[in-house]
Coordinates of C-alpha atoms in Angstrom, one line a residue:
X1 CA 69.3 150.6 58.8
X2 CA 73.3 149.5 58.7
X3 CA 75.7 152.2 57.1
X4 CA 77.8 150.4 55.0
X5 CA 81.8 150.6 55.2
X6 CA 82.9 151.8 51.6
X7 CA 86.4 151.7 50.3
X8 CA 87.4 152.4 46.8
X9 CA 88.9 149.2 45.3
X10 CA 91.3 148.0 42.2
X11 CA 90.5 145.0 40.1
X12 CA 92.7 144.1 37.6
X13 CA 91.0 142.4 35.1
X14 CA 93.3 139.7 33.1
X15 CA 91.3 139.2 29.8
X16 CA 91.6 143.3 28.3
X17 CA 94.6 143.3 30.8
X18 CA 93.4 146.5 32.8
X19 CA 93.0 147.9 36.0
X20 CA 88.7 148.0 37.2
X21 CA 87.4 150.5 39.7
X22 CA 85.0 149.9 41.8
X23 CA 83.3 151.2 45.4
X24 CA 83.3 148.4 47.8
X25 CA 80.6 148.4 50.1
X26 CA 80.5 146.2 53.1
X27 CA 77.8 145.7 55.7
X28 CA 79.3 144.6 58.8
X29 CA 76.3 143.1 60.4
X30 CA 74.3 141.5 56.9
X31 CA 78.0 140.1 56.3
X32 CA 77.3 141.2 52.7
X33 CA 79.4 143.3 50.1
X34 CA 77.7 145.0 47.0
X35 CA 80.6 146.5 44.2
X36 CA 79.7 149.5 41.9
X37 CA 81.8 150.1 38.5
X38 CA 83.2 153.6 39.0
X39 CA 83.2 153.9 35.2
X40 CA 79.9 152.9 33.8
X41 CA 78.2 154.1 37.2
X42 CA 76.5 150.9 37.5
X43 CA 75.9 147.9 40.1
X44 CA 78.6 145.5 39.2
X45 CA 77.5 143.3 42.5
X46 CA 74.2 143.0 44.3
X47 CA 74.3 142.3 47.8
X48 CA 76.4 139.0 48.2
X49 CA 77.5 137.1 51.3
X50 CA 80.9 137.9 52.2
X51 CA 82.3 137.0 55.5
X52 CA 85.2 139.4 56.4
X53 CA 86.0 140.9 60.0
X54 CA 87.2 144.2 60.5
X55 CA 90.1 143.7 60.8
X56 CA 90.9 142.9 57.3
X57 CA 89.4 146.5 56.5
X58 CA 92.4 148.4 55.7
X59 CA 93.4 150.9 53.1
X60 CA 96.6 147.9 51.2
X61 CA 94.7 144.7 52.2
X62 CA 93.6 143.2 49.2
X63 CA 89.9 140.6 49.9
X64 CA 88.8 138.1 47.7
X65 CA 85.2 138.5 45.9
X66 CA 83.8 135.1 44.2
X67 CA 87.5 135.0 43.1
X68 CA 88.0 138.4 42.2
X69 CA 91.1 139.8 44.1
X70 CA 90.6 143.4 45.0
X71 CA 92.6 145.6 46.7
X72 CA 91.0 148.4 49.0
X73 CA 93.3 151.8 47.9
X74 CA 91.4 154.6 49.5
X75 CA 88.8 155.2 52.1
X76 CA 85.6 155.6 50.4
X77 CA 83.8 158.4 52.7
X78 CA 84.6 160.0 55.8
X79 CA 82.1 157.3 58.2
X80 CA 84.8 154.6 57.1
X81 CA 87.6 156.5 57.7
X82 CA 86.3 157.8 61.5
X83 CA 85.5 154.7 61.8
X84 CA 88.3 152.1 60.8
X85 CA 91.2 154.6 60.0
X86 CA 92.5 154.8 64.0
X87 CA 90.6 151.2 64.9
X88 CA 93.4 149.6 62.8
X89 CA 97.2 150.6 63.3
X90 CA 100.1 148.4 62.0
X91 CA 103.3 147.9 64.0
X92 CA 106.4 145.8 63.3
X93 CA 108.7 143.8 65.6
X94 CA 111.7 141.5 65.5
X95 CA 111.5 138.1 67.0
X96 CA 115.3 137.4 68.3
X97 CA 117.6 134.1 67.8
X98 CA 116.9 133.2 71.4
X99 CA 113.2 132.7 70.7
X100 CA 113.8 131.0 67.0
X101 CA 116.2 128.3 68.2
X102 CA 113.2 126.3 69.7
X103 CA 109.8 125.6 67.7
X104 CA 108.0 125.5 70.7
X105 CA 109.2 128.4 72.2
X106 CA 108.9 130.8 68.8
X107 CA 105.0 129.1 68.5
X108 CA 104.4 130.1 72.0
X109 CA 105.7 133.9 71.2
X110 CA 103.6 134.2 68.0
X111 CA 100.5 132.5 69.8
X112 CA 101.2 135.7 72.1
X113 CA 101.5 137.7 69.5
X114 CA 98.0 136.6 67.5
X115 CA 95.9 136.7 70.6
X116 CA 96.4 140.4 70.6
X117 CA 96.6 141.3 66.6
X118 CA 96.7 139.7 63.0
X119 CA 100.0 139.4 61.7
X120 CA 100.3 141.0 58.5
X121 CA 103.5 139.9 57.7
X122 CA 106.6 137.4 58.8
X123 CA 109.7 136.2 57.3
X124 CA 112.3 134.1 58.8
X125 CA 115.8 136.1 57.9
X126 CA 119.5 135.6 58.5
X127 CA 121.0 139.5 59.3
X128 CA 124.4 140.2 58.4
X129 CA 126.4 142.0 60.8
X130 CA 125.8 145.3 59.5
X131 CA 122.1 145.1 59.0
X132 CA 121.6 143.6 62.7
X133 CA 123.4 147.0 63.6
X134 CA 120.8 149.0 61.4
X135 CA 118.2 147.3 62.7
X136 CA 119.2 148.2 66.5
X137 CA 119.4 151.9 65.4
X138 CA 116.2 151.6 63.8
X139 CA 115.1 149.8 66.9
X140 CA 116.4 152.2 69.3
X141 CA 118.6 149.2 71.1
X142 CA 122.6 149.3 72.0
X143 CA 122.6 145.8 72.3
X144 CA 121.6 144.8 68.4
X145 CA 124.7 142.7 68.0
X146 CA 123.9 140.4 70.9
X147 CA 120.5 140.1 70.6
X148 CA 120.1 139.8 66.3
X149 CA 123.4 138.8 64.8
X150 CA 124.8 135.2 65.1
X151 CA 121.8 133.5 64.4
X152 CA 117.8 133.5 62.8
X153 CA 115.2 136.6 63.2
X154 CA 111.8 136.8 62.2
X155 CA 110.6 139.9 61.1
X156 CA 106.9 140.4 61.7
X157 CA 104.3 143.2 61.0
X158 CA 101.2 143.2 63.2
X159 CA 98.0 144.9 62.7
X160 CA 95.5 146.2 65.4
X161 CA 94.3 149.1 67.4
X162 CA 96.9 151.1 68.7
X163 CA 98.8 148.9 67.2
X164 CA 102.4 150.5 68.2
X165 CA 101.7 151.1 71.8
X166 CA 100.2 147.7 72.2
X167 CA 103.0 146.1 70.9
X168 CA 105.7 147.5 72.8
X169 CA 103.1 146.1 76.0
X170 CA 102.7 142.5 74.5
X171 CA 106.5 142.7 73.9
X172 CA 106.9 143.2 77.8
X173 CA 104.5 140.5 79.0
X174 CA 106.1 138.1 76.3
X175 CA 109.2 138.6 77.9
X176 CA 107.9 138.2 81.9
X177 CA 106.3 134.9 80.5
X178 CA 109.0 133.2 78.1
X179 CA 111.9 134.9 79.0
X180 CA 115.0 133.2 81.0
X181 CA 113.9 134.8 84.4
X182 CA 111.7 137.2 83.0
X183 CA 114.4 139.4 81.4
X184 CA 115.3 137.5 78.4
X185 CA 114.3 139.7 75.1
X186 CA 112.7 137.4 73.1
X187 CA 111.1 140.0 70.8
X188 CA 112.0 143.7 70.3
X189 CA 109.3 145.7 69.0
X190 CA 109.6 149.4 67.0
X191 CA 109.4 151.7 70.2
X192 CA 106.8 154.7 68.2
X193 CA 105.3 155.1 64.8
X194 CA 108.3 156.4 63.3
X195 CA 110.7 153.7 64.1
X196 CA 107.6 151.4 63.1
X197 CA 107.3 152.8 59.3
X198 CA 111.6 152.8 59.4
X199 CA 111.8 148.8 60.4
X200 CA 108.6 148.0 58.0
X201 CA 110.7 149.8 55.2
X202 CA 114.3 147.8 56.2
X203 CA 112.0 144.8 56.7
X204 CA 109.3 144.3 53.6
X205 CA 110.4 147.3 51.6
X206 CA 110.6 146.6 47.8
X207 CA 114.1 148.4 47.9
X208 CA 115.6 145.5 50.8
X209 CA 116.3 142.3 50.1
X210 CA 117.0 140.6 53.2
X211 CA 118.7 137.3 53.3
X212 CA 116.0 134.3 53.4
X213 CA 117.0 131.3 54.9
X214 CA 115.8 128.4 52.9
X215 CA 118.3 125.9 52.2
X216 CA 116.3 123.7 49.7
X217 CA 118.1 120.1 49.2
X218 CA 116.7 116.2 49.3
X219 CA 115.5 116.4 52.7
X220 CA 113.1 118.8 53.2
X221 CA 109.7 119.4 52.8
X222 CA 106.6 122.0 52.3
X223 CA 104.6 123.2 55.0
X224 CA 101.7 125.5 54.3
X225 CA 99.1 126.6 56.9
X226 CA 96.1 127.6 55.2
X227 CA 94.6 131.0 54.8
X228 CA 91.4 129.9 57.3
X229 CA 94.1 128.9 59.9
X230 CA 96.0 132.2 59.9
X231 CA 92.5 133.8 60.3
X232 CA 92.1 132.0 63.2
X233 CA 95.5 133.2 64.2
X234 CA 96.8 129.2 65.0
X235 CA 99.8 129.9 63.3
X236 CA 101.7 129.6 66.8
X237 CA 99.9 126.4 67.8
X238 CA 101.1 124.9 64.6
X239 CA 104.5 125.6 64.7
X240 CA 105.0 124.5 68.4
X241 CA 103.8 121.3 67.2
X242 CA 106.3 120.7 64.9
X243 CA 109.7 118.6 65.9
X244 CA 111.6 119.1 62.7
X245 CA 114.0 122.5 61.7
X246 CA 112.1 125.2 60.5
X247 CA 114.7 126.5 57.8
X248 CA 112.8 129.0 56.3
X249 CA 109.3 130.6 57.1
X250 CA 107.4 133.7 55.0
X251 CA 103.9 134.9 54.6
X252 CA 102.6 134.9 51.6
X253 CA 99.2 136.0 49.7
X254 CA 98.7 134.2 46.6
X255 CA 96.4 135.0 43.5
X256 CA 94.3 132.6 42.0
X257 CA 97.0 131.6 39.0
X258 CA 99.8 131.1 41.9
X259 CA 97.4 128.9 43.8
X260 CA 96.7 126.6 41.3
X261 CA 100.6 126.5 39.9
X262 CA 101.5 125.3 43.5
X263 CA 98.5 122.5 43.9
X264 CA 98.8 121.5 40.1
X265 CA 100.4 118.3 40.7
X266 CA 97.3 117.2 43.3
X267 CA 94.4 117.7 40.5
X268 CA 92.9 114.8 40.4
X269 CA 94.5 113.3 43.5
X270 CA 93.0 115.3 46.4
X271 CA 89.7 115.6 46.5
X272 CA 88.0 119.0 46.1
X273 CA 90.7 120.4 43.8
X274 CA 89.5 123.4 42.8
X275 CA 87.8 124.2 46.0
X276 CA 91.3 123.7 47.7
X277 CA 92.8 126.5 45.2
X278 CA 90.3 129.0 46.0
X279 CA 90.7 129.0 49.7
X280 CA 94.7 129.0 48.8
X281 CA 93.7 132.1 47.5
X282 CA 91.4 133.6 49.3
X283 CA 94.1 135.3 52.0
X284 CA 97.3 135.1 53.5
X285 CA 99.1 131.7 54.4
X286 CA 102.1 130.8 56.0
X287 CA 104.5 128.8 54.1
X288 CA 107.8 126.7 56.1
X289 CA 110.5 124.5 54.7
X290 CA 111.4 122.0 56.5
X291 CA 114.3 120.2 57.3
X292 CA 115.5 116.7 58.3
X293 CA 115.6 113.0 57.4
X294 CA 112.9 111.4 56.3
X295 CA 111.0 115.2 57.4
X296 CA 108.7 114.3 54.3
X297 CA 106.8 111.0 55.4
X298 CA 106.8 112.0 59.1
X299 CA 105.5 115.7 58.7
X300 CA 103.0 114.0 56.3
X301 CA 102.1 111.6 59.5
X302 CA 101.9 114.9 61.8
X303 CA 99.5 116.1 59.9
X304 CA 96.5 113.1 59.4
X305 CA 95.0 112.4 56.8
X306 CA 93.4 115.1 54.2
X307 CA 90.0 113.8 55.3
X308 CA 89.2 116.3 58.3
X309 CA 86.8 112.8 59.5
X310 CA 89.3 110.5 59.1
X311 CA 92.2 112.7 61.0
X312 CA 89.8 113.0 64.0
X313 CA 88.9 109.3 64.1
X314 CA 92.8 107.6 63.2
X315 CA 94.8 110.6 64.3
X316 CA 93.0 113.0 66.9
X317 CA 96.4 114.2 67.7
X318 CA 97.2 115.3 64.6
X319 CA 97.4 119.0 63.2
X320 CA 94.7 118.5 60.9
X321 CA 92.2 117.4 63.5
X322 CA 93.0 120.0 66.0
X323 CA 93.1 122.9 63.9
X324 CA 90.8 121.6 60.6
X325 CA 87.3 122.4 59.8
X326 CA 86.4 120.6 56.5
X327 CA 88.5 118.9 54.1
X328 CA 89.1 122.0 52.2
X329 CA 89.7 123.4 55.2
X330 CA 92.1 121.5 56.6
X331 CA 95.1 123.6 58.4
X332 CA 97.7 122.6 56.5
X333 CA 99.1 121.7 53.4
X334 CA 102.4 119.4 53.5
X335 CA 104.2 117.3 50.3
X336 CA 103.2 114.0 49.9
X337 CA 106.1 112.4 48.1
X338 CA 109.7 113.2 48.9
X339 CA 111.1 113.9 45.4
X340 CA 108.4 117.1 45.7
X341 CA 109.7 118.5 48.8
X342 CA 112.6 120.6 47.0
X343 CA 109.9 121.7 44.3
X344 CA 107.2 123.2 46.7
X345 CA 109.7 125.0 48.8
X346 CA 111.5 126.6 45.2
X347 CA 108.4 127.8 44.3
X348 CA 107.4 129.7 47.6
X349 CA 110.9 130.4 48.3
X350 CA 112.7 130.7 45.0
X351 CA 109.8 131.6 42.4
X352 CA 108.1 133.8 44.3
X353 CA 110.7 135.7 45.6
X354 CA 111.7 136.6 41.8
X355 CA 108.1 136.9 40.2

């Protein structure tokens, strides 16, 4: 008989406005989860389908259960903990201006990047002067003010086993593969676990605020690669495909009431509507604004048409029929009219950031 995984998980529960806790168990094999209510000692949850790799097992990941967000906070016995606790590892890296100045050259370093982990968190940033020297101390690199200042970064966090060592590897063969003769640093990744939780902190730390790069304005629009296509880490793939500027970039996990603020103005126009806001919800996405004349209609003709059948058969080259499953499941989101470009990107880029 399968031991279960168990982690102790927070609900918080929006109609008496309080925090539920409950002991998650997962059965890796069944691909079921069960939930118990800590407080009344009963089964909240009978065994339920609920496919989730191990990956996404993590003491701070937060997993979606028939649209109940819960967030794993605490090992539930010591088999999960011997069992998951060294398997998963998070690192963090910064990818340089020489890789971000070409799409299909930052694509091809975050392809490299997925094969080996899941990528936990990214943000396209400007550095100022002084932070690109704190990040080369951090870093442990002389060099910070040639290879960060002057231009775009992404910031990245990277989960997997052994995470840090790993990294630092991948970092290596990126560089013999992409780099200008094989020496061109094109990512620069924490050296050891301290520097690791010291760049995560500069990086994603509620205290930092580094400088986003989204410029907003009449031509630009929304891209948003769905939570099913960051699972199957063709986050790279997509953005190599994509001729326009990428002005700003950030990972993002939305809750069910964010999900259906963004897609509001497509109820009743796309089909599947409240499907489509449960799988915006249902893990991390990528959202990119971007920039350039007439980006709206052309990004719009990149991508097919919504209709995962109708992409394959009119546009086989498209994004959506390379990387789609179903029409819910479609890769991407992008704006369909260009007087909504400027919106979508404020909300990931502007609302977001302040709620």
């Amino acid at each position: 008989m399968e031991r279960p995984y168990a982690f102790l998980a927070e609900w918080y529960d929006p109609q008496p406005m309080m925090v539920r806790e409950f002991l998650l168990k997962y059965y890796e094999e069944e691909q079921q989860v069960e939930l118990f209510d800590l407080k009344t000692r009963r089964q909240f949850l009978k065994k339920s389908p609920l496919a989730v790799k191990a990956s996404e097992l993590y003491v701070g990941n937060e997993i979606v259960v028939h649209a109940r967000v819960l967030k794993l906070v605490q090992f539930g016995d010591d088999f999960t903990r011997m069992s998951l606790e060294s398997a998963v590892e998070t690192s963090v890296a910064l990818v340089t201006p020489d890789a971000t100045r070409d799409n299909a050259r930052l694509g091809a370093v975050l392809s490299l990047l997925e094969a080996d982990f899941s990528l936990r968190k990214l943000k396209l940033v400007q550095l100022t002067e002084s932070e690109a020297m704190e990040a080369c101390s951090i870093l442990q690199r002389d060099d910070g003010r040639r290879l960060f200042a002057g231009g775009r970064c992404v910031a990245v966090a990277v989960s997997g086993a052994s995470a840090v060592d790993r990294l630092v590897a991948a970092c290596g063969r990126i560089r013999d593969a992409l780099g200008a003769n094989g020496t061109e640093d094109l990512v620069t990744p924490a050296p050891d676990a301290h520097a690791a939780s010291l760049f995560g902190a500069f990086a994603f730390g509620p205290s930092r605020n580094l400088r986003g790069t989204a410029r907003f304005g009449a031509d630009c629009a929304c891209c948003v690669v769905r939570p099913h296509a960051v699972a199957d880490k063709h986050c790279g793939h997509i953005i190599a495909m994509i001729p326009f500027e990428i002005s700003a970039m950030e990972l993002f996990k939305l809750d069910a009431k964010a999900a259906s603020e963004f897609l509001e103005v497509y109820d009743g126009v796309v089909p599947d509507f409240q499907a489509s806001v449960q799988h915006l919800a249902l893990g991390p996405c990528l959202a990119l604004e971007l920039q350039g004349a007439g980006v709206v209609k052309q990004f719009r003709h990149l991508c097919g048409p919504w209709d995962l059948e109708f992409a394959k058969e009119l546009r086989p080259d498209s994004i959506r029929a390379k990387f789609g499953h179903t029409t819910v499941k479609n890769a991407v989101h992008c704006t369909d009219l260009p007087d909504d470009g400027e919106l979508e990107s404020k909300y990931f880029f502007q609302v977001l950031q302040s709620s």
